[in-house]
Structure formats: C-alpha cells, structure tokens
Amino acid sequence: MGEFELRAADGTVLCVDSVRAESLLAYLVLHRTRPYSRQQLAFLLWPDSTEQQARTNLRHVLYKIRRALPDVEDILEITPRTLRWRTGTRFWLDVAAFEEAVDRADGLAGDARLAALNDAVEAYTGDILASSYDDWLLAERERLRGRHVDALDQLSTLLQARGDYAAAATHAERLLGEDPLREATYRLLMQVYGARGDRARAVRTYHVCASTLERELGVGPTEQTRAAYETLLPGRTLKDHDHPDRAGIPHLVGRAAERSRLTAAWRATERGLAQLILLTGEPGIGKTRLAEEFAAWCSRRGAVTALARAHAAEGALAYAPVVAWLRSPAIRSGLRGLGHGHLVELVRLLPELPAEVAGLGAPEGLPEDEQRQRLFDAVAHAVSAPAKPVLLVADDLNRFDRESLRLLHYVLRADPHARLLVVATARLEEVDHDHPVHALLGGLRMLERFTQIELAPLTRAETTALASRIIGASLTEPDADRLYGESEGNPLFLVESLRAGWPGDGTVSPKVQAVIEARLARLSEPARDLVGVAAAIGREFGSEVLVAAAGASEDSVVGLLDELWRRRIIREQGADAYDFVHDKIREVAYSGMSPARRRHRHRRIAEALARSRGPAADAVSGEIARHYERADATTDAVRWYARAADAVGKLAANAEALRLLDHAVELVRSLPASAERDAMELDLLTLLPAPLVAVEGYSAAALSAAQSRALELSDALGAELEPPLVRSLALTSLTRSDFDGAQRYGEQLRQRGERAGDDVLVVEGAYVLGIAAFWQARFEAARDHFELAARRYRPEHRGVHLLRYAQDPLVVCTSRLANTLWFLGRPAEATAARDAALALAEDIGHPLSRGTALVFATLLAVDMDDEPDLRGYTAELTAMGLDSPQIRVMVEAFNGYVEVLDGAVAAGLDRCRRAVDAGQDARSAPGVPAVLQRVLLAACIAAGDTGRGLVAAQRLLAMGGAARLWRAEAEELLARNT
C-alpha cells in the first residue's frame, strides 16, 4: 500500500533502485499462485515496445534485481522461460493483511468485527503503488480502493451506533476524502456532529455536501439529506430553506483557451516539470473561479491539491499561506513519511506536530540564513512527499508575505523535475515595482518555468450563456444586450446583479458596490449584523470566533451562517471555516458600518481571538494586534505587535519582525507624552536591534537612531539598559572601531552577567572586551578576556550565541586567541590555539564560525610567513564560498597574495588592491580595512615591489586604529628604504 517498500526480516530496507523492477516484483507477489512466461511479463511491463526489445528490457531488470538482492532466488523462482513468486516463502504483505482483515470482518460481529475493520483501515496506508500508472495495476487499485471505502463505511457506521462519535467522525471524514460524492456519509457526519453537540460543524457538513453535489453533478441533496439538515435548525421548515438562492454556484462559462493552456501545463507537470502559472485580470473577472475549477479537475485525475489564500487585511504572520498548504489534508497526511530532521524543522510552522509524532522535540535556534535554509528544505520535501503530482493554488499571490514568496521560489527551483504545479492568481496592477512578487516571477521567467495567462472579459455570447444558466431561463435579445452592456462581460458584476434580483425594473446598477449593497439589504437584520462582524475579521472565519465576537448564542450564529450560505454571501473554506464568496462583498459589508461600530467589533474580535487561542495565540498575534489598533486600543495593540514580532523572529523572518516593531514604535509615539509611554517605547527599542541588525547590519543609520533614542529614554526614566540594547551598542562600537565605547559596553555586559550568574552574558561581555583589546594592541588584556570567554562558555548555550552573533563565540575567541598569542611572542601556543579553533569549528559544523576561524588562521600564516598554511587555508576558504561580504573580500586578498607567490605578480597585486578598495565598505566587522592593507603589504614584500610596498606601509601607518597591530612591519620596510 502506498509506495513500494521491500524489507529484510531484520527490518533493513532493501532498495532495488528501479521502477520497472519494483513493478515486476509487485506483480509477481500479487499474482503468486502460478508462474508467468517471460514473454507475458515483458509485454505486460513494456506494452509499447517490440517483443524483442521488451524481452531485452526484462533481462536487464532481472540483472538489476540480482545485483540489488543477491538472495533473490529465495523469493523468486527464475527459469529460462518463466518467473514466479516462490511457493512456501515466508513473508508479510500489506495487501494480504488488508484483505485478510476485511474478509475476517465479514464473518464476525460485535467487538471482533470492529477490531477487524480497524485492522483493515490501519493496513490501508494509501493506494497501492500510488506513483505507478501501469495498465495492469489500475483495475487492482480500484478494486482495493473500493474495499477500503466499504470498510470505512462499515466502521464509521458501527462506531456511530456505539456512541463513539469522535472515532466515527474521523473515519467518515477519511471516507469523504476517498469519495466526496458519497451523500450518505455526509448524513452520517451531520448526525455524529449533532450528537456531539457541535451543531456548527454539522450544519457546515451539509453546506459542503450541497456545494460539492452542485459543483460536481449539478444536483442538490436528496430529501433524506435535507431532512437531516432540517433537524439541525429547529423552528424552521423545509420551505424556508429548501434551496439556496436561484443564482447558485456560478457555472464556469467560456475560458476554453485558458483551460487548454492549464491542461497542457498540467500534463507537462505530470511528466516532471515544476512550474508556476499566473492568472491575472481585473477584479471579478473569474481568476479564483478558474483556479478552483482547475484544481477540482486535477483532483479528479488523482492529483494532490492544496489551496492557500491571502487577504487584504494585515495581521497574518510570515509563512501563513505555507502553513495553509501544509495543513491541507492531502499534504498533511504525507508528513509522517518525512525524516525526523525535516519534521523537527516543520514544527516551526506546525507547533502541533510534537503532540502527534512521538519523539519530536522543538527545533533549535539557528542563525537566520541557516534556519531559513533548513526550513525551506523541509517544506520542499513535504510538498514533494506525495507520490502523486501536486497542485498548489496560491490565491491573491500579490498579498503573500515576503518569506512565503521566497520559500515558493526555493521549492520550485529545488527540483526542476518535481511533479509540482503552482497556479496563482494576482492583481499585479496593485503592487509596487519593488514588491517581492516580482523577484519570484522574474526568477522563474529566467528559468522558463513561468507562464502568465491574462483573463479577458466574457464575450456577449458567454455572458448570455452564464446568465441563462444562473436564472434557469433564456434571455431575450434586448435583455442580453442590456446585461452585457452594463456588466461589460465581468462575471462578478453579472452574478451579483442576478443575485440582487435582476431584471427587476430592467436596469443594472452601474456600480458593483450598489449591486452588493442591494443584496445585503435583503438579509434579515441579525444576518446583516453578523455579516459586519465577519467582514471586520478580514479573513476566513469559524463559528467559535463569530459567537464570541458577536456576543450571540451558538444556536443563533449557526442559523445565521446558514442564511448567509443560502444567500451565497459566504461559502465553505478549508477544513472548518467560512469565507466571503468574493472579497468585494467583504469590502462592501465593512464599508457599510459606522466608525464606532467598526471599533467595537474589532475590539470584540481581538478579545475573542486571544481568548480562543490561549497559549497558542502567537499564530494569530498579528491579527489580534491589527484588531486592537482598529479599535483604537493602542496600548493593547502595541503589546500584541511586540508578541507578533517575537513570533516571526523565531521563524527568521526578520524583515517582517522589523516592520511590526517599527509600526509599534509609531503607535507608541502617537500617544500623549508620559513616563508610561516612554517606558513602552524603551521596551520596543530593546527588541528592535536583533531584527534590525539581521536586515541592515550594525552600521545601519536606523540602528544608530534607535540606540540614541534608547539612551535618551533610559536617562529620562533612570532605567538601566537591558542586555539586548547593551549588546547592540557594544557591537556597533566595534563596527565603528570605537574600541573605547566597545570596552565600556562590554564591561557592562560582563558585570550584568556576573551579578545575575548568567554565563551567556559573561561570555558576550568577554568576547566584546577581547575583540576591543585585540584591535587596540592590548594583547595581555585580550588574552585574559578570550580565556575568560572560553572558561565560561557552555555547549548548551551554543544555540543562543549563534542566534545573537551568528557565530560560535568559543570558536571565534579561541581563533583570535591564536593571533593574540603570536603578537605576545608565543608561536607554539598560537598554532595550538589555531588548531583547536579549527577543530572545534569542524566539529560543530557551523559554516560562518568555521569561515571566521579560517580567515584568522590565514592571517596568522601571513604574519608567521608560513606559505604552506597560507595556501592551504586560502584554498579551504575559497572552496567554502561563504556569502559574508567581509569574508569574501578577505578571501580575495589572500588569493591575490597566493597569485604573487605563484609568480603572477601584477595580477596578484591588482587583486589585492581591488580587495583593499572593496574593503572600505566592509565596515560591519572591525579591522577589515587594516587586515586587507596588511595582506597587500605582505604581497608587495613577497613580490619585491618596493614602490607599492612603501605606499602600502605609509597607508597602514596613516590608518591608525586597528592598523597599529602591524606598525612594526610597516616601519621596518620604511626604515630599510630611507
């Protein structure tokens, strides 16, 4: 079941590494009662080949099997003419276990029957050889799938009869996943949810049933199903709600050319081409409708489909669309097959996973680039895990957050031959030229894996056909002319006009807003009120939040949701939510509320979201903040924006965290002046440096402004700066070569750590003090600080250090200790420290830490005039290809020096010179310009170029600051040539 897997008796997985070999073994074990001729098997597996070629292919496959499975004849009986599964072989086969359990259940009753059916559905882990489309397999797959569906049906019915409603619902939902047109199962689910007291879910099940039947078959539910629905809404009669509005789900009319292009793209995807199709066009033109219709078509072909929709309302956190894809049933069901490492990374997006997968812990904190790489890789594996082709729908791609767009780009590039198609909708006219969506589309266009399909308005004939289908009658020619003229072929305008009661007086409102307003006016007053609450939520909504936000009973909300569904104001969305049929309806409903009512509703929604999510509110913290802001509850909004920034910071979405904190600071500064306001601002400025540094670096003007303001506020409040601010001030001072300032702030960190018994702060302080002393040529002090950092370092704190500095401080301090010991005249100890730092960097496997250790090992080789080490370390650095601009520019200088040693004097010196020029901008690491000037001086001396060497020496002496470390070398060259 599922994918082919062969295991030895000890559990070892045996890999045959051939799809045809897997198919041959599967056929033989499934048809193990008799032998089969080689000719018959060859034709079965290669029906389109000649007989001679097919038999050659079979011999080749058997050769592969023998190589992969040396003992294959223990399970196969191979003769020159026939093959068969060897009789008497002891083995376990999941298909046999499944069918045995189903057969056993047929002859049992009571608990024994229930147990057998449970065994059967547990054994069925997926369609047999799901990724294979061999002709011989199709009938067998359908037969087994049918037995599985029957087992699920029997099991859910038995569980319902026993009152185990939770288990009955689980299996019934699984059954609908296999057969979404099984109306009896919808009725069972409605009854189960009703018995559990979950009327909202029961009514929603009916809504899903009715919409599915209408969309797929063009029919409504049977009288029996509507009667079950009736019992869920007491006080109503069938004639009140027997049918939704006559303008039901709009039929997809026209779009033949667009559907043809989508179909061609899907066939290319099935063959192995990862790509993105973008549907564009004016609002209401039918982009989402076409994407959903196409997704339904793909699903009927056996594809895995998942939908993610972005909304205009702000508040959704980074990766929200990706989370929607991962939580879709089709993809979620395949996550268990991922490796442990990938599952751990997915916990960042799906915090509920540890409760579902035994032994799954929390992911470790990592530097931004490394964490993003691991997360992107895990999502790429999750999306490609299904054995079937995958379709991801990205509705309103222009509203996706930056991180989701970057991840989508990665997933499409990770495996160009993945069977993955992304169909997106977007309004590109609404986005600025620098919007990240353009980077995604531009990158995919260069790879020739992007296609844009512009949807034009419907023709007059198509407009008339759609209107006739909706109203169930033909239009007169004058009516058709008038309707087409007013709607201009826009499907949304057309459908909303018909739902509003056209023809009425024979005129159509010139504005979509007026048409929708007329539709909303026909609702009952309580329904109009609930529409306002739903519109204020700004995205899909569930009954729980609506009940709390509306201040109404669950019974009344369920009834009102039903009215809105019947009036085609809302539709089912996702697993257990609703959304507006179109964003335009949401916009009109929201604009119809008075400002006071909007504020009241936003506050109620914020409180409901916070209360309903409890400790898990981080996932909706941005939405809660937005609602409080729109309720004019600024203090509450600021608190939740800070929480949202922390939540996205844990996902390494630092640009988003920075945006949230900047907005919170703006809100605080809008409050009347007070000590409380200043304290709130100082708290926010304490959080600001981490994402700001990650995005813009320590030399950013915005960071300097935030630090200055924080110092001003701390003085005014008489408050001590918190460690994150002190840390940022210390590292900013180092970046600017303000070593006195770095020493002052480093000492504050160390003292705070000593007082609190916090080894992390002590190490941070000693690190800063050591670096500052080193670049001031105070080598004794530098040695003491580096050794203190090494003594107080704890391996269990490595993750914290990596998050704060993006490097391991033990590696960096030990590496820098080596250079310090050299300047102190202790070369043997220097090389020992260097080797220890490199060994540790290799052991922890952190690229940037290793790169930094290699840079200073190479610099030590320059100072020690050790040519072999210089060459070796330079080669290692070059091979690493790190993105750090500071490391990259120093690697250029080292390579220039090596070229000089190789005899390419002019080219090598020019390369060193260019690195020196480029290094003038590399100010985010202290001492970089001085190091580059030092390497140039050494290269000039090695080349025997006295003229350039003298210029380099003079410039080194003129630099001051960190360049004082090599004053002796510069002065020696000048003295020899004066």
GROMACS .gro file of N, CA, C and O in nm, residues 790-859:
model
  280
  790ALA      N    1   3.629   3.152   2.709
  790ALA     CA    2   3.639   3.008   2.689
  790ALA      C    3   3.603   2.931   2.815
  790ALA      O    4   3.538   2.826   2.809
  791ARG      N    5   3.644   2.985   2.933
  791ARG     CA    6   3.614   2.915   3.059
  791ARG      C    7   3.464   2.916   3.090
  791ARG      O    8   3.410   2.818   3.142
  792ARG      N    9   3.396   3.025   3.060
  792ARG     CA   10   3.256   3.038   3.099
  792ARG      C   11   3.160   2.989   2.990
  792ARG      O   12   3.038   2.988   3.011
  793TYR      N   13   3.213   2.953   2.875
  793TYR     CA   14   3.129   2.904   2.765
  793TYR      C   15   3.069   2.768   2.802
  793TYR      O   16   3.137   2.681   2.857
  794ARG      N   17   2.942   2.751   2.770
  794ARG     CA   18   2.873   2.624   2.794
  794ARG      C   19   2.816   2.574   2.661
  794ARG      O   20   2.743   2.646   2.593
  795PRO      N   21   2.845   2.449   2.624
  795PRO     CA   22   2.796   2.398   2.496
  795PRO      C   23   2.643   2.408   2.481
  795PRO      O   24   2.593   2.429   2.371
  796GLU      N   25   2.573   2.396   2.593
  796GLU     CA   26   2.426   2.401   2.584
  796GLU      C   27   2.375   2.541   2.548
  796GLU      O   28   2.258   2.559   2.514
  797HIS      N   29   2.464   2.641   2.556
  797HIS     CA   30   2.425   2.778   2.521
  797HIS      C   31   2.460   2.813   2.378
  797HIS      O   32   2.440   2.927   2.336
  798ARG      N   33   2.514   2.716   2.303
  798ARG     CA   34   2.560   2.746   2.167
  798ARG      C   35   2.449   2.806   2.081
  798ARG      O   36   2.470   2.902   2.006
  799GLY      N   37   2.328   2.749   2.090
  799GLY     CA   38   2.218   2.799   2.008
  799GLY      C   39   2.188   2.945   2.035
  799GLY      O   40   2.163   3.024   1.943
  800VAL      N   41   2.190   2.985   2.163
  800VAL     CA   42   2.164   3.125   2.198
  800VAL      C   43   2.272   3.214   2.139
  800VAL      O   44   2.243   3.321   2.081
  801HIS      N   45   2.397   3.173   2.153
  801HIS     CA   46   2.507   3.254   2.099
  801HIS      C   47   2.496   3.267   1.947
  801HIS      O   48   2.517   3.375   1.891
  802LEU      N   49   2.462   3.158   1.881
  802LEU     CA   50   2.452   3.163   1.736
  802LEU      C   51   2.341   3.257   1.691
  802LEU      O   52   2.354   3.330   1.591
  803LEU      N   53   2.231   3.258   1.765
  803LEU     CA   54   2.122   3.349   1.731
  803LEU      C   55   2.163   3.495   1.748
  803LEU      O   56   2.127   3.581   1.668
  804ARG      N   57   2.240   3.524   1.851
  804ARG     CA   58   2.274   3.664   1.881
  804ARG      C   59   2.389   3.717   1.796
  804ARG      O   60   2.391   3.834   1.761
  805TYR      N   61   2.484   3.630   1.766
  805TYR     CA   62   2.604   3.677   1.696
  805TYR      C   63   2.622   3.611   1.559
  805TYR      O   64   2.712   3.651   1.485
  806ALA      N   65   2.546   3.511   1.530
  806ALA     CA   66   2.558   3.433   1.405
  806ALA      C   67   2.688   3.357   1.397
  806ALA      O   68   2.722   3.303   1.293
  807GLN      N   69   2.763   3.353   1.509
  807GLN     CA   70   2.887   3.276   1.515
  807GLN      C   71   2.899   3.214   1.654
  807GLN      O   72   2.839   3.263   1.750
  808ASP      N   73   2.982   3.109   1.662
  808ASP     CA   74   3.006   3.046   1.791
  808ASP      C   75   3.118   3.121   1.863
  808ASP      O   76   3.231   3.126   1.812
  809PRO      N   77   3.093   3.179   1.981
  809PRO     CA   78   3.197   3.261   2.046
  809PRO      C   79   3.318   3.181   2.091
  809PRO      O   80   3.429   3.236   2.097
  810LEU      N   81   3.302   3.053   2.121
  810LEU     CA   82   3.419   2.975   2.160
  810LEU      C   83   3.514   2.958   2.042
  810LEU      O   84   3.637   2.970   2.057
  811VAL      N   85   3.459   2.932   1.924
  811VAL     CA   86   3.542   2.922   1.804
  811VAL      C   87   3.612   3.054   1.777
  811VAL      O   88   3.734   3.059   1.754
  812VAL      N   89   3.535   3.164   1.781
  812VAL     CA   90   3.591   3.295   1.746
  812VAL      C   91   3.695   3.338   1.849
  812VAL      O   92   3.805   3.386   1.813
  813CYS      N   93   3.665   3.322   1.978
  813CYS     CA   94   3.760   3.365   2.081
  813CYS      C   95   3.887   3.280   2.080
  813CYS      O   96   3.998   3.331   2.098
  814THR      N   97   3.873   3.149   2.058
  814THR     CA   98   3.991   3.063   2.052
  814THR      C   99   4.075   3.096   1.930
  814THR      O  100   4.198   3.100   1.935
  815SER      N  101   4.006   3.122   1.818
  815SER     CA  102   4.077   3.161   1.696
  815SER      C  103   4.154   3.291   1.715
  815SER      O  104   4.271   3.302   1.680
  816ARG      N  105   4.086   3.390   1.773
  816ARG     CA  106   4.150   3.520   1.795
  816ARG      C  107   4.259   3.512   1.901
  816ARG      O  108   4.356   3.588   1.899
  817LEU      N  109   4.244   3.419   1.995
  817LEU     CA  110   4.348   3.397   2.096
  817LEU      C  111   4.478   3.354   2.029
  817LEU      O  112   4.588   3.392   2.072
  818ALA      N  113   4.467   3.276   1.921
  818ALA     CA  114   4.586   3.232   1.849
  818ALA      C  115   4.664   3.352   1.795
  818ALA      O  116   4.787   3.360   1.810
  819ASN      N  117   4.594   3.447   1.731
  819ASN     CA  118   4.661   3.566   1.679
  819ASN      C  119   4.719   3.650   1.793
  819ASN      O  120   4.829   3.707   1.781
  820THR      N  121   4.648   3.655   1.905
  820THR     CA  122   4.695   3.731   2.021
  820THR      C  123   4.826   3.671   2.074
  820THR      O  124   4.922   3.743   2.104
  821LEU      N  125   4.829   3.540   2.088
  821LEU     CA  126   4.949   3.472   2.139
  821LEU      C  127   5.068   3.493   2.044
  821LEU      O  128   5.183   3.502   2.088
  822TRP      N  129   5.043   3.500   1.915
  822TRP     CA  130   5.151   3.529   1.821
  822TRP      C  131   5.212   3.667   1.850
  822TRP      O  132   5.334   3.682   1.856
  823PHE      N  133   5.125   3.765   1.868
  823PHE     CA  134   5.176   3.900   1.897
  823PHE      C  135   5.246   3.906   2.032
  823PHE      O  136   5.330   3.993   2.056
  824LEU      N  137   5.211   3.814   2.122
  824LEU     CA  138   5.279   3.808   2.253
  824LEU      C  139   5.409   3.729   2.246
  824LEU      O  140   5.475   3.709   2.349
  825GLY      N  141   5.444   3.682   2.126
  825GLY     CA  142   5.570   3.611   2.111
  825GLY      C  143   5.565   3.466   2.155
  825GLY      O  144   5.668   3.411   2.197
  826ARG      N  145   5.449   3.402   2.142
  826ARG     CA  146   5.436   3.262   2.184
  826ARG      C  147   5.381   3.181   2.067
  826ARG      O  148   5.265   3.140   2.065
  827PRO      N  149   5.468   3.158   1.966
  827PRO     CA  150   5.420   3.095   1.842
  827PRO      C  151   5.367   2.953   1.859
  827PRO      O  152   5.271   2.914   1.793
  828ALA      N  153   5.428   2.872   1.946
  828ALA     CA  154   5.381   2.735   1.963
  828ALA      C  155   5.240   2.734   2.021
  828ALA      O  156   5.153   2.656   1.976
  829GLU      N  157   5.216   2.818   2.122
  829GLU     CA  158   5.081   2.826   2.180
  829GLU      C  159   4.982   2.883   2.077
  829GLU      O  160   4.864   2.846   2.076
  830ALA      N  161   5.031   2.972   1.993
  830ALA     CA  162   4.945   3.031   1.891
  830ALA      C  163   4.896   2.924   1.793
  830ALA      O  164   4.776   2.916   1.761
  831THR      N  165   4.985   2.840   1.744
  831THR     CA  166   4.943   2.736   1.650
  831THR      C  167   4.852   2.633   1.716
  831THR      O  168   4.759   2.581   1.653
  832ALA      N  169   4.878   2.605   1.845
  832ALA     CA  170   4.791   2.511   1.916
  832ALA      C  171   4.650   2.566   1.929
  832ALA      O  172   4.551   2.493   1.909
  833ALA      N  173   4.639   2.695   1.962
  833ALA     CA  174   4.506   2.757   1.973
  833ALA      C  175   4.437   2.761   1.838
  833ALA      O  176   4.316   2.737   1.827
  834ARG      N  177   4.515   2.793   1.733
  834ARG     CA  178   4.458   2.795   1.598
  834ARG      C  179   4.400   2.659   1.562
  834ARG      O  180   4.287   2.648   1.512
  835ASP      N  181   4.477   2.552   1.586
  835ASP     CA  182   4.432   2.417   1.552
  835ASP      C  183   4.309   2.378   1.633
  835ASP      O  184   4.217   2.312   1.582
  836ALA      N  185   4.305   2.420   1.761
  836ALA     CA  186   4.189   2.389   1.846
  836ALA      C  187   4.064   2.458   1.792
  836ALA      O  188   3.955   2.399   1.789
  837ALA      N  189   4.079   2.584   1.749
  837ALA     CA  190   3.964   2.658   1.696
  837ALA      C  191   3.912   2.594   1.569
  837ALA      O  192   3.791   2.578   1.550
  838LEU      N  193   4.002   2.555   1.479
  838LEU     CA  194   3.960   2.493   1.354
  838LEU      C  195   3.894   2.357   1.378
  838LEU      O  196   3.795   2.322   1.312
  839ALA      N  197   3.949   2.281   1.472
  839ALA     CA  198   3.891   2.150   1.503
  839ALA      C  199   3.750   2.166   1.560
  839ALA      O  200   3.658   2.091   1.525
  840LEU      N  201   3.734   2.264   1.651
  840LEU     CA  202   3.602   2.288   1.710
  840LEU      C  203   3.503   2.333   1.603
  840LEU      O  204   3.388   2.288   1.600
  841ALA      N  205   3.548   2.422   1.514
  841ALA     CA  206   3.459   2.470   1.406
  841ALA      C  207   3.414   2.355   1.318
  841ALA      O  208   3.299   2.348   1.276
  842GLU      N  209   3.506   2.265   1.288
  842GLU     CA  210   3.472   2.149   1.206
  842GLU      C  211   3.373   2.059   1.279
  842GLU      O  212   3.279   2.006   1.219
  843ASP      N  213   3.392   2.045   1.410
  843ASP     CA  214   3.309   1.956   1.489
  843ASP      C  215   3.165   2.005   1.499
  843ASP      O  216   3.071   1.926   1.486
  844ILE      N  217   3.147   2.136   1.520
  844ILE     CA  218   3.010   2.187   1.537
  844ILE      C  219   2.940   2.204   1.402
  844ILE      O  220   2.818   2.217   1.396
  845GLY      N  221   3.017   2.208   1.293
  845GLY     CA  222   2.958   2.214   1.160
  845GLY      C  223   2.886   2.344   1.130
  845GLY      O  224   2.787   2.344   1.056
  846HIS      N  225   2.935   2.456   1.185
  846HIS     CA  226   2.871   2.585   1.158
  846HIS      C  227   2.956   2.662   1.058
  846HIS      O  228   3.067   2.705   1.090
  847PRO      N  229   2.909   2.680   0.934
  847PRO     CA  230   2.993   2.735   0.828
  847PRO      C  231   3.054   2.872   0.859
  847PRO      O  232   3.173   2.893   0.834
  848LEU      N  233   2.974   2.967   0.908
  848LEU     CA  234   3.028   3.101   0.929
  848LEU      C  235   3.134   3.102   1.039
  848LEU      O  236   3.236   3.172   1.029
  849SER      N  237   3.113   3.023   1.145
  849SER     CA  238   3.214   3.014   1.251
  849SER      C  239   3.344   2.955   1.195
  849SER      O  240   3.454   3.003   1.224
  850ARG      N  241   3.330   2.852   1.113
  850ARG     CA  242   3.450   2.791   1.053
  850ARG      C  243   3.517   2.889   0.958
  850ARG      O  244   3.641   2.899   0.954
  851GLY      N  245   3.439   2.963   0.881
  851GLY     CA  246   3.497   3.062   0.790
  851GLY      C  247   3.575   3.168   0.863
  851GLY      O  248   3.685   3.208   0.821
  852THR      N  249   3.520   3.217   0.976
  852THR     CA  250   3.591   3.318   1.055
  852THR      C  251   3.722   3.262   1.110
  852THR      O  252   3.826   3.329   1.108
  853ALA      N  253   3.718   3.137   1.161
  853ALA     CA  254   3.839   3.075   1.213
  853ALA      C  255   3.943   3.059   1.104
  853ALA      O  256   4.064   3.080   1.126
  854LEU      N  257   3.899   3.024   0.983
  854LEU     CA  258   3.993   3.008   0.872
  854LEU      C  259   4.054   3.142   0.830
  854LEU      O  260   4.172   3.150   0.793
  855VAL      N  261   3.974   3.249   0.831
  855VAL     CA  262   4.027   3.381   0.796
  855VAL      C  263   4.142   3.419   0.888
  855VAL      O  264   4.250   3.463   0.843
  856PHE      N  265   4.123   3.401   1.019
  856PHE     CA  266   4.228   3.443   1.111
  856PHE      C  267   4.342   3.341   1.118
  856PHE      O  268   4.455   3.377   1.153
  857ALA      N  269   4.315   3.216   1.080
  857ALA     CA  270   4.424   3.121   1.063
  857ALA      C  271   4.511   3.161   0.944
  857ALA      O  272   4.634   3.151   0.948
  858THR      N  273   4.445   3.207   0.836
  858THR     CA  274   4.519   3.253   0.718
  858THR      C  275   4.599   3.378   0.751
  858THR      O  276   4.716   3.392   0.709
  859LEU      N  277   4.538   3.470   0.826
  859LEU     CA  278   4.610   3.591   0.867
  859LEU      C  279   4.731   3.556   0.953
  859LEU      O  280   4.839   3.617   0.941
   0.00000   0.00000   0.00000
